[in-house]
Amino acid sequence: MSPIVVELVTYPVKGCAGISLPTAVLTPAGLAHDRSFMVIGTDGGFRSQRRDPLLAIIQPSVSADGTRLDLSMPGLEPVGIDVDSTGPRRDVELFGAPFQGIDQGDTVAEWLSAALGAPSRLVRVPPEHARVTGGLTPGTAGYADGAAVLMLSLSSLDLLNQRITDSGGRPVPMGRFRPNIIVGGWDEPHTEDGVERVTIGGGELAHGKVAIRCAVTLVDQGSGVPSGPEPLRTLADYRRMEGGGVGFGTTFAVLRTGGLAVGDDVIVTRRLDRVVAAQRS
């Protein structure tokens, strides 16, 4: 089987549930609307599943033009807002780096505070957002941890789950790693690590860095409950990266925007001589 896209997933609200798509628009900042909203605490720091695992069961829905956002969660009445793209800015922070966000008002803030049991607000990436992401190829992104796109292959997950089950554990689903583009047809696990440039549909991507994985991977994405120690325990056996941490999946910057679809060929046009050091994602 030739390598193809088997799933496209966007995560409109950082840390919340993803939306599987048959087609997607690839923008300079990744799949349209990906991590364009973020939940913050009173200090402007972002809320993450690392501390707030219930984010995983908050399901967003965003209109194609990005002007409407709806949120739902078991046990709460859904909430919907007309997205404010001109409102007051708030200072926010991502891993110590300062950014700004457009506050989305009290209604959704009160809903999120009830959902998470802690004072929270929702912000949106402002039009003037000019973030530059690091790695082999600089790019931009919304509020993603690492870069515009995270790619992961089925063969990489298959190898991980084989190792987990061989040691008596239970396999983990792809959703634990929150990728944007899932590739099938690469026989060799971790082929994505060595891809420097790749064309998919109307878009082109360039290698950023291998993604360092954190405690988010321990959270059951269907229940919002941490269920460790896998997959981090097994990844530590064979995926330790230079500089520390365990790597799984690869981040990419966007070189050319365009349309993507499930079933698109994944055409590698250039490969790396060596894998680039890892980056948190």
PDB file of C-alpha atoms in Angstrom, residues 59-247:
ATOM      1  CA  GLN A  59     -16.076  18.695  22.584  1.00  0.00           C
ATOM      2  CA  PRO A  60     -15.773  21.799  20.404  1.00  0.00           C
ATOM      3  CA  SER A  61     -17.557  22.464  17.145  1.00  0.00           C
ATOM      4  CA  VAL A  62     -16.517  25.405  14.995  1.00  0.00           C
ATOM      5  CA  SER A  63     -18.159  26.777  11.864  1.00  0.00           C
ATOM      6  CA  ALA A  64     -16.230  26.584   8.605  1.00  0.00           C
ATOM      7  CA  ASP A  65     -15.629  30.333   8.656  1.00  0.00           C
ATOM      8  CA  GLY A  66     -14.609  30.307  12.320  1.00  0.00           C
ATOM      9  CA  THR A  67     -17.299  32.735  13.431  1.00  0.00           C
ATOM     10  CA  ARG A  68     -19.239  30.324  15.652  1.00  0.00           C
ATOM     11  CA  LEU A  69     -17.978  28.048  18.413  1.00  0.00           C
ATOM     12  CA  ASP A  70     -20.019  25.529  20.385  1.00  0.00           C
ATOM     13  CA  LEU A  71     -18.813  23.496  23.362  1.00  0.00           C
ATOM     14  CA  SER A  72     -20.386  20.439  24.939  1.00  0.00           C
ATOM     15  CA  MET A  73     -19.503  18.162  27.838  1.00  0.00           C
ATOM     16  CA  PRO A  74     -21.337  15.300  29.566  1.00  0.00           C
ATOM     17  CA  GLY A  75     -23.358  16.621  32.475  1.00  0.00           C
ATOM     18  CA  LEU A  76     -23.527  20.234  31.302  1.00  0.00           C
ATOM     19  CA  GLU A  77     -25.830  22.086  28.953  1.00  0.00           C
ATOM     20  CA  PRO A  78     -23.931  23.006  25.772  1.00  0.00           C
ATOM     21  CA  VAL A  79     -22.788  26.564  25.254  1.00  0.00           C
ATOM     22  CA  GLY A  80     -22.376  28.473  22.019  1.00  0.00           C
ATOM     23  CA  ILE A  81     -20.809  31.818  21.193  1.00  0.00           C
ATOM     24  CA  ASP A  82     -20.365  34.110  18.252  1.00  0.00           C
ATOM     25  CA  VAL A  83     -16.599  34.389  18.048  1.00  0.00           C
ATOM     26  CA  ASP A  84     -15.259  37.832  18.940  1.00  0.00           C
ATOM     27  CA  SER A  85     -12.349  38.805  16.700  1.00  0.00           C
ATOM     28  CA  THR A  86     -12.106  42.439  17.795  1.00  0.00           C
ATOM     29  CA  GLY A  87     -12.594  42.381  21.564  1.00  0.00           C
ATOM     30  CA  PRO A  88     -10.231  43.133  24.428  1.00  0.00           C
ATOM     31  CA  ARG A  89      -6.830  41.461  24.431  1.00  0.00           C
ATOM     32  CA  ARG A  90      -5.502  39.491  27.361  1.00  0.00           C
ATOM     33  CA  ASP A  91      -1.897  38.675  28.089  1.00  0.00           C
ATOM     34  CA  VAL A  92      -1.410  34.911  27.890  1.00  0.00           C
ATOM     35  CA  GLU A  93       1.567  32.612  28.247  1.00  0.00           C
ATOM     36  CA  LEU A  94       2.765  29.435  26.523  1.00  0.00           C
ATOM     37  CA  PHE A  95       5.706  27.712  28.203  1.00  0.00           C
ATOM     38  CA  GLY A  96       7.045  31.027  29.443  1.00  0.00           C
ATOM     39  CA  ALA A  97       6.581  32.863  26.141  1.00  0.00           C
ATOM     40  CA  PRO A  98       4.216  35.868  26.167  1.00  0.00           C
ATOM     41  CA  PHE A  99       1.370  36.129  23.646  1.00  0.00           C
ATOM     42  CA  GLN A 100      -2.016  37.801  23.440  1.00  0.00           C
ATOM     43  CA  GLY A 101      -5.522  36.441  23.085  1.00  0.00           C
ATOM     44  CA  ILE A 102      -8.936  37.949  22.390  1.00  0.00           C
ATOM     45  CA  ASP A 103     -11.224  37.307  25.351  1.00  0.00           C
ATOM     46  CA  GLN A 104     -14.449  35.533  24.331  1.00  0.00           C
ATOM     47  CA  GLY A 105     -16.668  36.863  27.079  1.00  0.00           C
ATOM     48  CA  ASP A 106     -18.262  35.918  30.365  1.00  0.00           C
ATOM     49  CA  THR A 107     -20.807  33.345  29.147  1.00  0.00           C
ATOM     50  CA  VAL A 108     -18.256  30.835  27.899  1.00  0.00           C
ATOM     51  CA  ALA A 109     -15.903  31.730  30.769  1.00  0.00           C
ATOM     52  CA  GLU A 110     -18.554  30.774  33.327  1.00  0.00           C
ATOM     53  CA  TRP A 111     -19.275  27.535  31.442  1.00  0.00           C
ATOM     54  CA  LEU A 112     -15.613  26.545  31.364  1.00  0.00           C
ATOM     55  CA  SER A 113     -15.168  27.458  35.021  1.00  0.00           C
ATOM     56  CA  ALA A 114     -18.026  25.115  35.918  1.00  0.00           C
ATOM     57  CA  ALA A 115     -16.701  22.369  33.638  1.00  0.00           C
ATOM     58  CA  LEU A 116     -13.198  22.448  35.085  1.00  0.00           C
ATOM     59  CA  GLY A 117     -13.969  23.482  38.647  1.00  0.00           C
ATOM     60  CA  ALA A 118     -11.597  26.438  38.461  1.00  0.00           C
ATOM     61  CA  PRO A 119     -11.863  30.055  37.236  1.00  0.00           C
ATOM     62  CA  SER A 120     -11.223  29.990  33.496  1.00  0.00           C
ATOM     63  CA  ARG A 121     -11.570  32.131  30.417  1.00  0.00           C
ATOM     64  CA  LEU A 122     -11.426  31.458  26.685  1.00  0.00           C
ATOM     65  CA  VAL A 123      -9.238  33.419  24.301  1.00  0.00           C
ATOM     66  CA  ARG A 124      -8.785  33.363  20.556  1.00  0.00           C
ATOM     67  CA  VAL A 125      -5.643  33.923  18.492  1.00  0.00           C
ATOM     68  CA  PRO A 126      -5.705  37.596  17.386  1.00  0.00           C
ATOM     69  CA  PRO A 127      -5.252  38.583  13.735  1.00  0.00           C
ATOM     70  CA  GLU A 128      -1.881  40.165  14.559  1.00  0.00           C
ATOM     71  CA  HIS A 129      -0.566  36.892  16.055  1.00  0.00           C
ATOM     72  CA  ALA A 130       2.952  36.554  14.624  1.00  0.00           C
ATOM     73  CA  ARG A 131       4.363  33.552  16.410  1.00  0.00           C
ATOM     74  CA  VAL A 132       7.471  31.922  14.950  1.00  0.00           C
ATOM     75  CA  THR A 133       7.912  28.235  15.728  1.00  0.00           C
ATOM     76  CA  GLY A 134      11.302  26.592  16.050  1.00  0.00           C
ATOM     77  CA  GLY A 135      12.879  23.478  14.652  1.00  0.00           C
ATOM     78  CA  LEU A 136      14.636  22.643  11.414  1.00  0.00           C
ATOM     79  CA  THR A 137      12.089  24.693   9.451  1.00  0.00           C
ATOM     80  CA  PRO A 138      10.680  27.855  11.077  1.00  0.00           C
ATOM     81  CA  GLY A 139       6.965  28.382  10.673  1.00  0.00           C
ATOM     82  CA  THR A 140       3.965  29.687  12.547  1.00  0.00           C
ATOM     83  CA  ALA A 141       1.153  28.202  14.623  1.00  0.00           C
ATOM     84  CA  GLY A 142      -1.764  29.202  16.778  1.00  0.00           C
ATOM     85  CA  TYR A 143      -1.616  27.996  20.381  1.00  0.00           C
ATOM     86  CA  ALA A 144      -0.128  24.564  19.589  1.00  0.00           C
ATOM     87  CA  ASP A 145       2.700  23.478  21.872  1.00  0.00           C
ATOM     88  CA  GLY A 146       5.193  22.865  19.076  1.00  0.00           C
ATOM     89  CA  ALA A 147       4.470  23.670  15.438  1.00  0.00           C
ATOM     90  CA  ALA A 148       1.692  23.896  12.863  1.00  0.00           C
ATOM     91  CA  VAL A 149       1.169  20.185  12.167  1.00  0.00           C
ATOM     92  CA  LEU A 150       1.810  16.974  14.083  1.00  0.00           C
ATOM     93  CA  MET A 151       2.129  13.854  11.921  1.00  0.00           C
ATOM     94  CA  LEU A 152       2.091  10.268  13.135  1.00  0.00           C
ATOM     95  CA  SER A 153       1.991   6.941  11.312  1.00  0.00           C
ATOM     96  CA  LEU A 154      -0.034   3.823  11.993  1.00  0.00           C
ATOM     97  CA  SER A 155       3.132   1.731  11.888  1.00  0.00           C
ATOM     98  CA  SER A 156       4.673   3.781  14.704  1.00  0.00           C
ATOM     99  CA  LEU A 157       1.611   3.174  16.881  1.00  0.00           C
ATOM    100  CA  ASP A 158       1.562  -0.518  15.949  1.00  0.00           C
ATOM    101  CA  LEU A 159       5.156  -0.942  17.122  1.00  0.00           C
ATOM    102  CA  LEU A 160       4.466   0.881  20.382  1.00  0.00           C
ATOM    103  CA  ASN A 161       1.382  -1.210  21.100  1.00  0.00           C
ATOM    104  CA  GLN A 162       3.219  -4.415  20.273  1.00  0.00           C
ATOM    105  CA  ARG A 163       5.836  -3.497  22.866  1.00  0.00           C
ATOM    106  CA  ILE A 164       3.180  -2.536  25.425  1.00  0.00           C
ATOM    107  CA  THR A 165       1.224  -5.770  25.002  1.00  0.00           C
ATOM    108  CA  ASP A 166       4.390  -7.875  24.992  1.00  0.00           C
ATOM    109  CA  SER A 167       5.077  -6.556  28.491  1.00  0.00           C
ATOM    110  CA  GLY A 168       1.538  -7.310  29.652  1.00  0.00           C
ATOM    111  CA  GLY A 169      -0.023  -3.876  29.154  1.00  0.00           C
ATOM    112  CA  ARG A 170      -3.046  -2.702  27.211  1.00  0.00           C
ATOM    113  CA  PRO A 171      -2.652  -0.988  23.830  1.00  0.00           C
ATOM    114  CA  VAL A 172      -3.289   2.752  23.613  1.00  0.00           C
ATOM    115  CA  PRO A 173      -5.320   4.476  20.880  1.00  0.00           C
ATOM    116  CA  MET A 174      -3.955   7.020  18.437  1.00  0.00           C
ATOM    117  CA  GLY A 175      -5.981   9.758  20.130  1.00  0.00           C
ATOM    118  CA  ARG A 176      -3.621   9.764  23.125  1.00  0.00           C
ATOM    119  CA  PHE A 177      -1.060  11.536  20.920  1.00  0.00           C
ATOM    120  CA  ARG A 178      -3.422  14.144  19.408  1.00  0.00           C
ATOM    121  CA  PRO A 179      -1.962  14.152  15.869  1.00  0.00           C
ATOM    122  CA  ASN A 180      -3.300  16.234  12.988  1.00  0.00           C
ATOM    123  CA  ILE A 181      -2.313  13.967  10.094  1.00  0.00           C
ATOM    124  CA  ILE A 182      -2.299  10.187  10.475  1.00  0.00           C
ATOM    125  CA  VAL A 183      -0.477   8.277   7.750  1.00  0.00           C
ATOM    126  CA  GLY A 184      -1.032   4.676   6.719  1.00  0.00           C
ATOM    127  CA  GLY A 185       1.155   2.650   4.377  1.00  0.00           C
ATOM    128  CA  TRP A 186       4.602   3.347   5.797  1.00  0.00           C
ATOM    129  CA  ASP A 187       5.933  -0.112   6.595  1.00  0.00           C
ATOM    130  CA  GLU A 188       8.828   1.179   8.675  1.00  0.00           C
ATOM    131  CA  PRO A 189       7.803   2.611  12.075  1.00  0.00           C
ATOM    132  CA  HIS A 190       8.811   6.222  12.677  1.00  0.00           C
ATOM    133  CA  THR A 191       9.307   6.970   8.981  1.00  0.00           C
ATOM    134  CA  GLU A 192       7.878  10.414   9.790  1.00  0.00           C
ATOM    135  CA  ASP A 193      10.979  11.190  11.857  1.00  0.00           C
ATOM    136  CA  GLY A 194      13.157  11.195   8.743  1.00  0.00           C
ATOM    137  CA  VAL A 195      10.906  13.157   6.399  1.00  0.00           C
ATOM    138  CA  GLU A 196      12.327  16.555   5.501  1.00  0.00           C
ATOM    139  CA  ARG A 197       9.726  17.605   2.937  1.00  0.00           C
ATOM    140  CA  VAL A 198       6.418  16.043   2.001  1.00  0.00           C
ATOM    141  CA  THR A 199       3.572  16.917  -0.366  1.00  0.00           C
ATOM    142  CA  ILE A 200      -0.003  16.024   0.574  1.00  0.00           C
ATOM    143  CA  GLY A 201      -2.936  17.133  -1.567  1.00  0.00           C
ATOM    144  CA  GLY A 202      -2.447  20.806  -2.343  1.00  0.00           C
ATOM    145  CA  GLY A 203      -0.111  21.399   0.599  1.00  0.00           C
ATOM    146  CA  GLU A 204       3.559  20.976   1.346  1.00  0.00           C
ATOM    147  CA  LEU A 205       5.153  20.475   4.764  1.00  0.00           C
ATOM    148  CA  ALA A 206       8.730  20.718   6.026  1.00  0.00           C
ATOM    149  CA  HIS A 207      10.276  18.994   9.022  1.00  0.00           C
ATOM    150  CA  GLY A 208      10.243  20.790  12.356  1.00  0.00           C
ATOM    151  CA  LYS A 209      11.322  18.383  15.100  1.00  0.00           C
ATOM    152  CA  VAL A 210      10.455  15.058  16.620  1.00  0.00           C
ATOM    153  CA  ALA A 211       7.780  15.686  19.259  1.00  0.00           C
ATOM    154  CA  ILE A 212       8.585  15.134  22.925  1.00  0.00           C
ATOM    155  CA  ARG A 213       5.647  13.521  24.695  1.00  0.00           C
ATOM    156  CA  CYS A 214       4.304  14.511  28.104  1.00  0.00           C
ATOM    157  CA  ALA A 215       1.737  13.389  30.669  1.00  0.00           C
ATOM    158  CA  VAL A 216      -1.164  14.268  28.344  1.00  0.00           C
ATOM    159  CA  THR A 217      -0.562  10.870  26.727  1.00  0.00           C
ATOM    160  CA  LEU A 218      -1.535   9.245  30.038  1.00  0.00           C
ATOM    161  CA  VAL A 219      -5.053  10.743  29.949  1.00  0.00           C
ATOM    162  CA  ASP A 220      -7.916   8.605  28.636  1.00  0.00           C
ATOM    163  CA  GLN A 221      -9.327  10.936  25.994  1.00  0.00           C
ATOM    164  CA  GLY A 222     -12.795   9.421  26.290  1.00  0.00           C
ATOM    165  CA  SER A 223     -13.196   9.864  30.036  1.00  0.00           C
ATOM    166  CA  GLY A 224     -10.792  12.664  30.966  1.00  0.00           C
ATOM    167  CA  VAL A 225      -9.203  10.425  33.596  1.00  0.00           C
ATOM    168  CA  PRO A 226      -5.439   9.792  33.847  1.00  0.00           C
ATOM    169  CA  SER A 227      -4.720   6.104  33.286  1.00  0.00           C
ATOM    170  CA  GLY A 228      -0.885   5.841  33.351  1.00  0.00           C
ATOM    171  CA  PRO A 229       1.814   4.636  33.187  1.00  0.00           C
ATOM    172  CA  GLU A 230       1.454   3.799  29.500  1.00  0.00           C
ATOM    173  CA  PRO A 231       2.496   4.822  26.933  1.00  0.00           C
ATOM    174  CA  LEU A 232       5.331   6.809  28.536  1.00  0.00           C
ATOM    175  CA  ARG A 233       6.782   3.814  30.365  1.00  0.00           C
ATOM    176  CA  THR A 234       7.262   1.819  27.176  1.00  0.00           C
ATOM    177  CA  LEU A 235       8.379   4.812  25.111  1.00  0.00           C
ATOM    178  CA  ALA A 236      11.131   5.357  27.664  1.00  0.00           C
ATOM    179  CA  ASP A 237      12.516   1.928  26.760  1.00  0.00           C
ATOM    180  CA  TYR A 238      13.201   2.704  23.103  1.00  0.00           C
ATOM    181  CA  ARG A 239      12.377   6.311  22.166  1.00  0.00           C
ATOM    182  CA  ARG A 240      14.634   8.451  24.353  1.00  0.00           C
ATOM    183  CA  MET A 241      15.794  11.527  22.443  1.00  0.00           C
ATOM    184  CA  GLU A 242      18.992  13.523  22.498  1.00  0.00           C
ATOM    185  CA  GLY A 243      18.556  16.264  25.060  1.00  0.00           C
ATOM    186  CA  GLY A 244      16.062  14.258  27.106  1.00  0.00           C
ATOM    187  CA  GLY A 245      12.476  13.112  26.886  1.00  0.00           C
ATOM    188  CA  VAL A 246      10.770  10.516  24.726  1.00  0.00           C
ATOM    189  CA  GLY A 247       9.780  11.262  21.137  1.00  0.00           C
TER     190      GLY A 247
END
